[in-house]
Coordinates of C-alpha atoms in Angstrom, one line a residue:
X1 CA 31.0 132.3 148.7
X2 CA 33.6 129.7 149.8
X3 CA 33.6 128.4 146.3
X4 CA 34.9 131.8 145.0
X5 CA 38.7 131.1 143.6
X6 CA 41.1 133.9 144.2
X7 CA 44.7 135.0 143.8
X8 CA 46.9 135.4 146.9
X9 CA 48.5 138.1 147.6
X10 CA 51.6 136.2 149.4
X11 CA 54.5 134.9 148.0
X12 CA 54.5 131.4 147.0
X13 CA 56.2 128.7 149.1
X14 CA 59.1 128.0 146.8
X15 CA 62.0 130.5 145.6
X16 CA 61.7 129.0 141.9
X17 CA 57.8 130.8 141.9
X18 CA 58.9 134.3 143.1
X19 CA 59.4 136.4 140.2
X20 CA 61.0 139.2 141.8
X21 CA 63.4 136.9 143.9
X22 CA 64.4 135.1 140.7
X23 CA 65.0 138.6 138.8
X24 CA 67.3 139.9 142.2
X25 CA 68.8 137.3 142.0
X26 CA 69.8 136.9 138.2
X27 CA 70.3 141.5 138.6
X28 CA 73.2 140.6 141.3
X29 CA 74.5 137.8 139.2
X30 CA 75.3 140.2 136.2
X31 CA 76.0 143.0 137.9
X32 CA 79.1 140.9 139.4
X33 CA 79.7 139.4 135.8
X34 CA 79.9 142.6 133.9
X35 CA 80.3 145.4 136.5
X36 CA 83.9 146.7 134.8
X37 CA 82.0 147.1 131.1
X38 CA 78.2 147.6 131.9
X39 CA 76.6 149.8 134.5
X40 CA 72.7 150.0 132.9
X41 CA 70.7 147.5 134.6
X42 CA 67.2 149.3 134.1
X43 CA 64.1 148.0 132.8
X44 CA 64.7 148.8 129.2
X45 CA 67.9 147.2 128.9
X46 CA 67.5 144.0 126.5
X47 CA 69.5 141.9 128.5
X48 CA 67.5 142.7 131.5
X49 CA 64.3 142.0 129.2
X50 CA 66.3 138.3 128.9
X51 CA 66.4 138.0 132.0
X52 CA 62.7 138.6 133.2
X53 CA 61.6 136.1 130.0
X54 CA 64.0 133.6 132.2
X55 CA 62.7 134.5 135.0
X56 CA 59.1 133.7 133.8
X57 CA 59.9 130.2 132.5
X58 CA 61.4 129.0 135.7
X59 CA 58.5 130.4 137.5
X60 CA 56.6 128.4 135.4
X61 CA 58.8 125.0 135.7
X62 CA 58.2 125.9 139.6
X63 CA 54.6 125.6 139.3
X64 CA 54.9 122.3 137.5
X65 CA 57.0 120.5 139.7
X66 CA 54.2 121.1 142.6
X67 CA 52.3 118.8 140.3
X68 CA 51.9 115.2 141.5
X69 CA 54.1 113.1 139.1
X70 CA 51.1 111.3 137.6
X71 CA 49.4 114.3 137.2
X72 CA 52.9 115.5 134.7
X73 CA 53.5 112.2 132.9
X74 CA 49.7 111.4 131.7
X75 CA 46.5 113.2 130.7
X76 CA 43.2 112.7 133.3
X77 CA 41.5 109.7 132.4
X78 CA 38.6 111.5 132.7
X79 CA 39.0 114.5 130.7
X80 CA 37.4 115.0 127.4
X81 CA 40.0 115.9 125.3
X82 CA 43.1 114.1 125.4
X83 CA 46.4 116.3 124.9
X84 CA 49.4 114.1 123.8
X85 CA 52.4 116.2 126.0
X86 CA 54.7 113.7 124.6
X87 CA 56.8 113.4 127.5
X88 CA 58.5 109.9 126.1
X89 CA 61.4 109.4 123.4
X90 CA 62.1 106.5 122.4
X91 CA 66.2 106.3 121.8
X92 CA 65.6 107.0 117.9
X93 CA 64.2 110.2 118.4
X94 CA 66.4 111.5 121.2
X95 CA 69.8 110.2 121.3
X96 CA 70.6 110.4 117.8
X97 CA 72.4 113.8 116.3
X98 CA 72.9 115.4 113.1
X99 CA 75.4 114.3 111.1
X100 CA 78.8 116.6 111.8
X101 CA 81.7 114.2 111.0
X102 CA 83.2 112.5 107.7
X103 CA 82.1 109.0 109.4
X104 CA 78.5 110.0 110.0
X105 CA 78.2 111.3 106.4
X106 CA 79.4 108.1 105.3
X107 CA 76.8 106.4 107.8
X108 CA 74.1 108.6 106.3
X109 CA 75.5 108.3 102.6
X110 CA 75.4 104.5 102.9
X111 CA 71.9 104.2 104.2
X112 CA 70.6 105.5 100.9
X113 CA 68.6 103.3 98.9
X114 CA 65.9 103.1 95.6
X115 CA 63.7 99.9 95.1
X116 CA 64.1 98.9 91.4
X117 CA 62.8 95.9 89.7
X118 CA 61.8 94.5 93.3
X119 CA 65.3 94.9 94.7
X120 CA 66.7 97.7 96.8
X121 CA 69.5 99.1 95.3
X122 CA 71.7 101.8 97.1
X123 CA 75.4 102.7 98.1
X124 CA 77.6 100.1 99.3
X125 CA 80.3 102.4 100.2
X126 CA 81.1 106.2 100.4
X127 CA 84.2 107.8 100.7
X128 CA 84.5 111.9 101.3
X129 CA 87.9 113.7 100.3
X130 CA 88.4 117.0 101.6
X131 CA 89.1 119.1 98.0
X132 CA 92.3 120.8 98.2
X133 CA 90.9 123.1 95.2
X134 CA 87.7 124.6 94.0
X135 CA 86.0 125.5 91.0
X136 CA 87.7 128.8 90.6
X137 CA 90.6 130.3 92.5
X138 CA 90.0 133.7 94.8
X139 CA 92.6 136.3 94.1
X140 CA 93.1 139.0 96.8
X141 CA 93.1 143.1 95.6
X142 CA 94.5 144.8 98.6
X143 CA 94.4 148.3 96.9
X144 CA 90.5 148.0 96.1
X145 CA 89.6 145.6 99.5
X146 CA 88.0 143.5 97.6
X147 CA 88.0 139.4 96.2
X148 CA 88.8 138.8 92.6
X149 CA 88.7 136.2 90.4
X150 CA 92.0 137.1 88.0
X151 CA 95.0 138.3 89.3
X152 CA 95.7 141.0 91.0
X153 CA 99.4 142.7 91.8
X154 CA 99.1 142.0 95.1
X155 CA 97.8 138.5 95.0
X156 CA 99.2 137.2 91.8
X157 CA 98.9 133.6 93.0
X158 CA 95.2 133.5 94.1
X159 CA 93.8 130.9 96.6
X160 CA 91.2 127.6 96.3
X161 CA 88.5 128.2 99.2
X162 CA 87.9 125.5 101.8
X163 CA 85.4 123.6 102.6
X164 CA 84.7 121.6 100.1
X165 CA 84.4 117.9 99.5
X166 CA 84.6 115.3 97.3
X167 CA 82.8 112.0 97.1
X168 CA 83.6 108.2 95.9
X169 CA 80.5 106.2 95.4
X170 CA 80.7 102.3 95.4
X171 CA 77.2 101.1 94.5
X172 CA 75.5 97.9 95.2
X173 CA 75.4 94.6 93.1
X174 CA 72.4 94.2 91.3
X175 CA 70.6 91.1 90.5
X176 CA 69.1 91.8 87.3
X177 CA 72.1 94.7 86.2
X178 CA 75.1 92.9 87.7
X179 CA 78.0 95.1 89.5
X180 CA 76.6 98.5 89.2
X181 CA 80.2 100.4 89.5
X182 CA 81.3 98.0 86.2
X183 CA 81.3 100.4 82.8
X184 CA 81.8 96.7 80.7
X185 CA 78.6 95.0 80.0
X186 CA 78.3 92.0 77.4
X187 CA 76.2 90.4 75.0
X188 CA 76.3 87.1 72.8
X189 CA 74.3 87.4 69.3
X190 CA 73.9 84.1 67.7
X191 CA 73.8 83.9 64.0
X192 CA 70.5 82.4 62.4
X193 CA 69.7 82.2 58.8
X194 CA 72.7 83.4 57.1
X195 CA 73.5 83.0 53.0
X196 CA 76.2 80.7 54.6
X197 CA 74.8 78.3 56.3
X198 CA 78.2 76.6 57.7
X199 CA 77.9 80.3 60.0
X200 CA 74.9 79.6 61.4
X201 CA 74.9 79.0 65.3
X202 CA 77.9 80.8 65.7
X203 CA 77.7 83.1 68.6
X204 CA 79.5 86.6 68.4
X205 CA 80.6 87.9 72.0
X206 CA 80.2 91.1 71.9
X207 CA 82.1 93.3 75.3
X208 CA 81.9 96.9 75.2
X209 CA 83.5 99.3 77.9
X210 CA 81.2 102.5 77.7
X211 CA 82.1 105.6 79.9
X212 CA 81.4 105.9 83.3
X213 CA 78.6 107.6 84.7
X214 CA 80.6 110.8 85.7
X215 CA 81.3 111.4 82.2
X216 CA 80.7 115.3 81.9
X217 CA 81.1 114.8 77.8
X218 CA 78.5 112.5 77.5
X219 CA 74.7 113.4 77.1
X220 CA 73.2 109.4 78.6
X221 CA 70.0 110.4 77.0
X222 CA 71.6 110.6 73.5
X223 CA 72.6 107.4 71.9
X224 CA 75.2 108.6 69.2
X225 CA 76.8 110.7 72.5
X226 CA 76.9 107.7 74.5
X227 CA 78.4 105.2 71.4
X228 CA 81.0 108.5 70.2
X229 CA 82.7 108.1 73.5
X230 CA 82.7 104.1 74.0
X231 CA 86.3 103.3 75.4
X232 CA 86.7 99.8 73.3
X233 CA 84.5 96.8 72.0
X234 CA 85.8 93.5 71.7
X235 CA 84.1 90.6 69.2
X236 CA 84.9 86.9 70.2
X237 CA 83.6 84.1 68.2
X238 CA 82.4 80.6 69.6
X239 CA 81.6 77.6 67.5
X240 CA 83.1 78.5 64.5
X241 CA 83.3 75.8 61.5
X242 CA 86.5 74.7 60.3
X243 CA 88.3 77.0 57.9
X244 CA 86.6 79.9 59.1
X245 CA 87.6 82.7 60.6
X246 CA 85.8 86.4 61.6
X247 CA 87.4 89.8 62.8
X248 CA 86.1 93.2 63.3
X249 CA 87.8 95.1 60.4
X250 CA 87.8 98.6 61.7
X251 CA 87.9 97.9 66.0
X252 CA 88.2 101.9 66.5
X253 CA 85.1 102.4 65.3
X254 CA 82.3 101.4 67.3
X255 CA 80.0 100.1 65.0
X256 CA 81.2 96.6 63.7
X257 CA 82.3 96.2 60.4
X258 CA 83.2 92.6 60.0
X259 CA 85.7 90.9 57.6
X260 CA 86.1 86.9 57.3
X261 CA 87.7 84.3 55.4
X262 CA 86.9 80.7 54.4
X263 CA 89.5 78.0 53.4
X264 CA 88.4 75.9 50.2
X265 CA 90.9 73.6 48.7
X266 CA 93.4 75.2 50.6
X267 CA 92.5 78.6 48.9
X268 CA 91.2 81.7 51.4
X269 CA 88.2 83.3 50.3
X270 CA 86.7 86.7 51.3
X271 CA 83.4 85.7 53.3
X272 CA 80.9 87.4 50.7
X273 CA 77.6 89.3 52.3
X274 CA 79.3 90.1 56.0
X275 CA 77.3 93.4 55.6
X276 CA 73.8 92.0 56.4
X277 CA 76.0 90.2 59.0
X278 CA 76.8 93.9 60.1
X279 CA 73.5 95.2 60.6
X280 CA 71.6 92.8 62.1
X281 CA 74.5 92.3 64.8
X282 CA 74.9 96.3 65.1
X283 CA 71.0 96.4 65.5
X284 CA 71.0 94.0 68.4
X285 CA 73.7 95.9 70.3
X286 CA 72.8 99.2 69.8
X287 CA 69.0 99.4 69.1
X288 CA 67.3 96.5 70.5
X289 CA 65.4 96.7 73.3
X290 CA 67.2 93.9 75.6
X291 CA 70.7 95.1 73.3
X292 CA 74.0 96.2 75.1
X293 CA 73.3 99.8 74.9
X294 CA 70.0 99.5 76.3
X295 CA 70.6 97.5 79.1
X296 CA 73.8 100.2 80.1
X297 CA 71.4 102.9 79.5
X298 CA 69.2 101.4 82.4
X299 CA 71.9 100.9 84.6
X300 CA 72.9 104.4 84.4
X301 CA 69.4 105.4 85.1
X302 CA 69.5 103.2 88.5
X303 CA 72.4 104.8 89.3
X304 CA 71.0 108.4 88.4
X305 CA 68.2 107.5 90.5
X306 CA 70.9 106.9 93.3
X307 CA 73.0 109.7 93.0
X308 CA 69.6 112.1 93.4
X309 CA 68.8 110.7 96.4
X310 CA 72.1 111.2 98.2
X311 CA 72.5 114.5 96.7
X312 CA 69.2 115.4 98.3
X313 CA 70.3 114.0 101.4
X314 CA 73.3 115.9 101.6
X315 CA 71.8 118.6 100.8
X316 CA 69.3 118.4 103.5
X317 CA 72.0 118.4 106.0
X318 CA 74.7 120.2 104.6
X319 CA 77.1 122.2 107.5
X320 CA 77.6 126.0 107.4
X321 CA 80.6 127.3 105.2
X322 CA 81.0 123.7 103.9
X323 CA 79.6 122.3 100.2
X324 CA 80.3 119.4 97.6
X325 CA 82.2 119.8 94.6
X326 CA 82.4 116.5 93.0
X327 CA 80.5 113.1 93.0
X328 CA 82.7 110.5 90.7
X329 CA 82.5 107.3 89.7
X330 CA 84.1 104.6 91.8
X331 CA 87.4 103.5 89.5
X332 CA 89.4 100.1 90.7
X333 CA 93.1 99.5 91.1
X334 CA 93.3 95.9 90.7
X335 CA 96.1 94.1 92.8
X336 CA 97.4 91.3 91.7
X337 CA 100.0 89.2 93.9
X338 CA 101.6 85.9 93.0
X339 CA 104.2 83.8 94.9
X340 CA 104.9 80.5 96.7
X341 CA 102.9 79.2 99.3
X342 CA 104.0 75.9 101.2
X343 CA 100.8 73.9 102.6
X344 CA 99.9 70.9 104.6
X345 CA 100.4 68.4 103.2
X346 CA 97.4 67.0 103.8
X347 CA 95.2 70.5 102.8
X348 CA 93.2 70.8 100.2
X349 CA 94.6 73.1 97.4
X350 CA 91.9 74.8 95.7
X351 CA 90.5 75.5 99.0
X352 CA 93.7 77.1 100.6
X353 CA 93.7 79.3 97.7
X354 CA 90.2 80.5 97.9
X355 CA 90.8 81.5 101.2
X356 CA 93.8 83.3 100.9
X357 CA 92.0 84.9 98.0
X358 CA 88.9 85.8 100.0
X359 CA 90.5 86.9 103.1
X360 CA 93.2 89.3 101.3
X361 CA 90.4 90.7 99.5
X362 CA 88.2 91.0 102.4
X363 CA 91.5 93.2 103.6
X364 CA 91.5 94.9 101.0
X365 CA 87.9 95.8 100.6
X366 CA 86.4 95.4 103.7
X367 CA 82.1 94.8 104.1
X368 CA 80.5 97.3 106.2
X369 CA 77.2 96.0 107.4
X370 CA 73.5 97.0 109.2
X371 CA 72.2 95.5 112.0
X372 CA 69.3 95.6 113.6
X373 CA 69.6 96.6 117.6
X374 CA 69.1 93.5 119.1
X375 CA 72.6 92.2 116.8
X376 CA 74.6 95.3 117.4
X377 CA 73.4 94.7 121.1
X378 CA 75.2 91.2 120.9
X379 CA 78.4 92.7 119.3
X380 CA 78.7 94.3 122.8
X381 CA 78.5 98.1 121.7
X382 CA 76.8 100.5 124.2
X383 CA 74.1 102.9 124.0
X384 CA 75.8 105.9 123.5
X385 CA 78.0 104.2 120.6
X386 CA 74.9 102.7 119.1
X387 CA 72.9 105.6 119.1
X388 CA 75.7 108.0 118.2
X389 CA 75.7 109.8 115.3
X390 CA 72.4 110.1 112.5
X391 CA 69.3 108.3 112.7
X392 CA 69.5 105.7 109.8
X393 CA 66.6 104.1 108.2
X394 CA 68.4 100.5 107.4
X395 CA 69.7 99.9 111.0
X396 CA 73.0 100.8 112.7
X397 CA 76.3 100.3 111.4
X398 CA 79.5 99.4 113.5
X399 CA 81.7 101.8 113.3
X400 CA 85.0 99.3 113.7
X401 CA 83.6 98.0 110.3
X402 CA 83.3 101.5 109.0
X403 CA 86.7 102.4 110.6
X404 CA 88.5 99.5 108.5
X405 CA 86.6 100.4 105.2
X406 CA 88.7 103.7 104.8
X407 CA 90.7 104.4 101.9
X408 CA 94.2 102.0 101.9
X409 CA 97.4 104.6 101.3
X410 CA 99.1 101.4 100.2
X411 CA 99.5 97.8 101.2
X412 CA 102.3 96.2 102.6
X413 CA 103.4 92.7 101.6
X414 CA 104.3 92.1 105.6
X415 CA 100.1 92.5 106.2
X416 CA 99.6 90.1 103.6
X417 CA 101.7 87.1 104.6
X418 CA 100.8 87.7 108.2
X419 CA 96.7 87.1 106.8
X420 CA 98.5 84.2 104.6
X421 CA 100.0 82.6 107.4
X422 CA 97.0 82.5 109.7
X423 CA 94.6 80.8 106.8
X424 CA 92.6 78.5 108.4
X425 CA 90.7 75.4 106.9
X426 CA 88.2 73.3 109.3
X427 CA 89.8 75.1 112.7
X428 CA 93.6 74.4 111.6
X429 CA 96.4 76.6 110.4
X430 CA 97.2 74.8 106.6
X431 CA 100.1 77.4 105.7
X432 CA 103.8 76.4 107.1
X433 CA 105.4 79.1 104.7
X434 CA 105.1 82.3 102.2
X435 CA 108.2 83.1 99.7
X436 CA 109.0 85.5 97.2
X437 CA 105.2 87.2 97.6
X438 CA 105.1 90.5 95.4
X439 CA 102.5 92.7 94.6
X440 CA 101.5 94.5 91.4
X441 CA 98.8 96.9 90.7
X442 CA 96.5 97.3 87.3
X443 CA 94.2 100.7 87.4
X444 CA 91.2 100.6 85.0
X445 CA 90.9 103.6 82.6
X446 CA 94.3 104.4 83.2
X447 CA 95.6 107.6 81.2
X448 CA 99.2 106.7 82.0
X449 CA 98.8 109.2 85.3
X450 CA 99.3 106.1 87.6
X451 CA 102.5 103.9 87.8
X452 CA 101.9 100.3 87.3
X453 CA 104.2 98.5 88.8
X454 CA 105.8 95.3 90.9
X455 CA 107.1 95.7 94.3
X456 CA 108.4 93.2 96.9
X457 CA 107.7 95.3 100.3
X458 CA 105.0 98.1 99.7
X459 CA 103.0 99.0 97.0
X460 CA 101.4 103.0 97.0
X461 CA 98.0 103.2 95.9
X462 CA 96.3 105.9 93.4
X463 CA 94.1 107.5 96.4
X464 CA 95.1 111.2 95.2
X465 CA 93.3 110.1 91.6
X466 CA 90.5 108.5 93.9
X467 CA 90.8 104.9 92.9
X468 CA 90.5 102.4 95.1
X469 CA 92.5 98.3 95.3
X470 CA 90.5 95.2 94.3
X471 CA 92.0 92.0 94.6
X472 CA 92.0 90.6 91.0
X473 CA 92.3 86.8 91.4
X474 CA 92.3 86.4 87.3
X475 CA 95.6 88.4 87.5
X476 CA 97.5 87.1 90.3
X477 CA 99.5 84.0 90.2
X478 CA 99.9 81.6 94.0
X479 CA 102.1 78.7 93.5
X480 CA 101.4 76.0 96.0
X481 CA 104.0 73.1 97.3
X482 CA 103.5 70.2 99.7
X483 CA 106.7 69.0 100.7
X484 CA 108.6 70.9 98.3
X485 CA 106.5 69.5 95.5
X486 CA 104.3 71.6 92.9
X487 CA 100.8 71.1 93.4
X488 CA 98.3 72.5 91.0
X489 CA 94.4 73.2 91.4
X490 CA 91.4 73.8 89.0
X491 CA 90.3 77.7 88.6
X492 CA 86.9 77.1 88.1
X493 CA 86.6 74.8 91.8
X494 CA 88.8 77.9 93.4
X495 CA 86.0 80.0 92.1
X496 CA 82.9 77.8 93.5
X497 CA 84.6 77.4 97.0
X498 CA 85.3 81.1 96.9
X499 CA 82.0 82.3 96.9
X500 CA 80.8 79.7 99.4
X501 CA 83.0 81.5 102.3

């Protein structure tokens, strides 16, 4: 019989197991809480009904913590069937939030990624806008109490609801695609087997701008849709005999129609059979499997393939009262600067100007990375800033680098002679003095809403139409001088040491 297990009838040891204490105790704490506006503290109150269910749980947090600490943190080795409590987190699973700020959508909007073609593909950059405007306005009826959407006479002017945002999408390069965010792709078609021999091995350069992805006019699974709104398409021709000469007729119209003369005995002659000329090039930009059109219609579908995913992303963790109105198409203001640059003498020119190139750009565009913890460790970031914000699946990114990848309101010229004058080649300032630096700004697909223009002191970038600077080293102009003397460098070794820093 003194095996027989029974239930006291005494209170147990500790306060935190006494039901009835615990439920005094909470009675007298909300009686002196809410005395002045609530005076029914019976059983059937709900709020009392709270409080027993919290009395309960601590009760039972009481029992546990009589529990030897081995006996809480691990299973029985010798019990049958394991129970996983899962008393652990690792710092991924429990320090991490939901995204709630712009910066962590951008964190979460950059960390999404497709594998195509073996590569991984994704967004390089994101930028969110709040929208100062909506789809339709809200007009107020005060007579009826009720929202409208036309005007009403005691709201004639109507309002845009908050909450919404926009989003700027700068996508990765690709290694088989090229610059994913370009809408000018190019093809070379070299001519074999014509009537006139003397053509044959010429190669036709053929550059079309096609519209950008956001193009709500454009059906991308339609071809004649997609060619109807091409923005321009360019024809260049390379090893061309003497006395010859080719043009696209009719550059308006997509399709090429080409016209060409031919000098004989000092006479110019029409170019007779161009048509079969016109079809078979036509044919490989538009219809041939490895064509132009072809190749843009599979980077639209990468891109497509992008967009889903971070739609779906931020639809999984989209905030109460907020939504997304617009996804478009990252568009480029190109900067150009030119001035004059005095060096050290004994500095090597082409490599002083591809660093001034790559660091302006680098301020201009700034690279925002992922690291793995160990690396962001090193950088000297804490815990909670390392663990702060949404869990990513590509690492962690700083959040300094993210911080100096927002969008530029302008650029001052002061910025970019201070970067100028602290260029360094091999450890050792090569810049002794900047004059006369001026910047000038060249937006792609402009309808004539931006400005282009030159300034001296601050140039005001086209944020409101979402655009965003590039350096353009093809357009800008650096005169260098050692000693007061011109010196002069080769673009094409500017370009190799460029992409070597």
């Amino acid at each position: 019989m003194s095996d027989l297990k029974t239930i006291s009838r005494d209170n147990p040891l500790l306060e935190s197991m006494q039901f009835d204490k615990l439920r005094e105790i909470g009675l007298e704490r909300i009686q002196e809480l809410s005395k002045n506006i609530w005076t029914d503290y019976n059983l059937h109150d709900p709020g009392v009904t709270t409080l027993e269910a919290l009395c309960y749980a601590i009760t039972d947090l009481g029992y546990r913590l009589t529990f030897d600490m081995q006996d809480l943190l691990a299973n029985n080795p010798n019990t049958e069937n394991e129970i996983d409590f899962k008393n652990f987190f690792t710092a991924r699973q429990i320090l991490h939030n939901a995204p709630v700020t712009i910066k962590d959508f951008r964190k979460l909007l950059m960390d999404v990624a497709v594998q195509i073609e073996g590569e991984t593909l994704g967004i390089k950059n994101a930028w969110i806008i709040p929208s100062a405007a909506s789809e339709m306005k809200l007009f107020v009826d005060k007579v009826k109490q009720k929202l409208d959407y036309f005007p009403t006479i005691t709201d004639p002017d109507g309002y845009f609801i908050k909450g919404l945002y926009n989003f700027i999408f700068e996508f990765d390069q690709s290694i088989h695609h090229g610059d994913l965010n370009s809408n000018s792709l190019s093809g070379t078609y070299i001519i074999r087997d014509f009537v006139d021999t003397l053509l044959d091995g010429v190669e036709v350069k053929v550059n079309i701008n096609f519209p950008r992805w956001d193009d709500v006019d454009v059906d991308f699974n339609n071809d004649s849709s997609i060619i109807s709104k091409i923005k321009s398409l360019k024809l260049e021709f390379d090893e061309m005999p003497s006395g010859y000469k080719l043009w696209d007729s009719n550059p308006s119209d997509p399709k090429i129609t080409l016209k060409g003369l031919k000098t004989i005995a000092g006479i110019p002659v029409d170019i007779s059979n161009l048509q079969l000329l016109d079809e078979v090039i036509n044919h490989f930009v538009f219809e041939h499997a490895e064509g132009v059109l072809q190749r843009y219609k599979t980077k639209i579908s990468i891109i497509k393939s992008i967009i889903k995913k971070a739609d779906d992303r931020l639809s999984d963790n989209r905030p109460l009262c907020e939504d997304y109105l617009n996804t478009k198409a990252l568009r480029v203001e190109e900067i150009a600067i030119c001035g004059d640059i005095e060096i050290d003498p004994f500095a090597d020119v082409a490599t002083v100007a591809a660093k001034i190139y790559f660091e302006i750009s680098r301020f201009l565009s700034p690279d925002v990375y992922f690291y793995s913890l160990p690396d962001i460790k090193a950088k000297g970031k804490s815990t909670e800033d390392i663990f702060d914000g949404p869990a990513l699946e590509h690492g962690f990114i700083d959040d300094d680098e993210l911080n100096l990848s927002t969008q530029k309101c302008n650029i001052r010229v002061s910025d970019l002679i201070q970067i100028i004058m602290d260029i360094e080649v091999e450890g050792k300032k090569v810049v002794r003095a900047v004059s006369g630096l001026q910047l000038a700004n060249f937006p792609q697909d402009n309808d004539g809403s931006i400005t282009q223009k030159s300034v001296k002191w601050c140039l005001s970038l086209a944020i409101d139409q979402m655009y965003v600077p590039r350096l353009s080293t093809v357009l800008s102009n650096l005169s260098f001088y050692k000693n007061n003397l011109p010196f002069s460098f080769d673009d094409d070794d500017m370009v190799l040491r460029y992409i070597t820093f």
